[in-house]
């Protein structure tokens, strides 16, 4: 009886282990595909996230923004900054989160404007005739 119970446990562990390994491989492949799709802008955005310590999604949640526009960003920032001012009974911690979120979204806006600007054509060297 104990022998059969041990075999069932071992077989169950093998099945779960294989399923976990397969899920891990699929997640890794999906992550690689997403990274390739993001390209250069994604790399810059990831760098901005690591510098500010805040993801784009977190910053948008803090400032209550669905779409990223400079006007809405400034309006929401000013409102939340004033509401969380310590002089009116607000929280300095929340106020600093609002400031960091604005910095992160400002960085994202600058990345987006850099990507939307047309790039100048590469300069071609003129060949001089040899004499």
mmCIF file of C-alpha atoms in Angstrom, residues 26-46:
data_model
loop_
_atom_site.group_PDB
_atom_site.id
_atom_site.type_symbol
_atom_site.label_atom_id
_atom_site.label_comp_id
_atom_site.label_asym_id
_atom_site.label_seq_id
_atom_site.Cartn_x
_atom_site.Cartn_y
_atom_site.Cartn_z
ATOM 1 C CA UNK A 26 5.969 29.740 -22.759
ATOM 2 C CA UNK A 27 6.264 32.756 -20.471
ATOM 3 C CA UNK A 28 9.902 33.240 -21.431
ATOM 4 C CA UNK A 29 9.045 33.060 -25.145
ATOM 5 C CA UNK A 30 6.198 35.557 -24.706
ATOM 6 C CA UNK A 31 8.492 37.883 -22.772
ATOM 7 C CA UNK A 32 11.114 37.759 -25.509
ATOM 8 C CA UNK A 33 8.496 38.448 -28.194
ATOM 9 C CA UNK A 34 7.142 41.417 -26.245
ATOM 10 C CA UNK A 35 10.648 42.804 -25.746
ATOM 11 C CA UNK A 36 11.342 42.601 -29.474
ATOM 12 C CA UNK A 37 8.017 44.286 -30.249
ATOM 13 C CA UNK A 38 8.763 47.189 -27.912
ATOM 14 C CA UNK A 39 12.070 47.894 -29.592
ATOM 15 C CA UNK A 40 14.054 51.003 -28.738
ATOM 16 C CA UNK A 41 11.182 52.915 -27.124
ATOM 17 C CA UNK A 42 10.588 50.024 -24.780
ATOM 18 C CA UNK A 43 14.229 49.995 -23.769
ATOM 19 C CA UNK A 44 14.140 53.715 -23.037
ATOM 20 C CA UNK A 45 10.912 53.317 -21.082
ATOM 21 C CA UNK A 46 12.414 50.475 -19.054
#
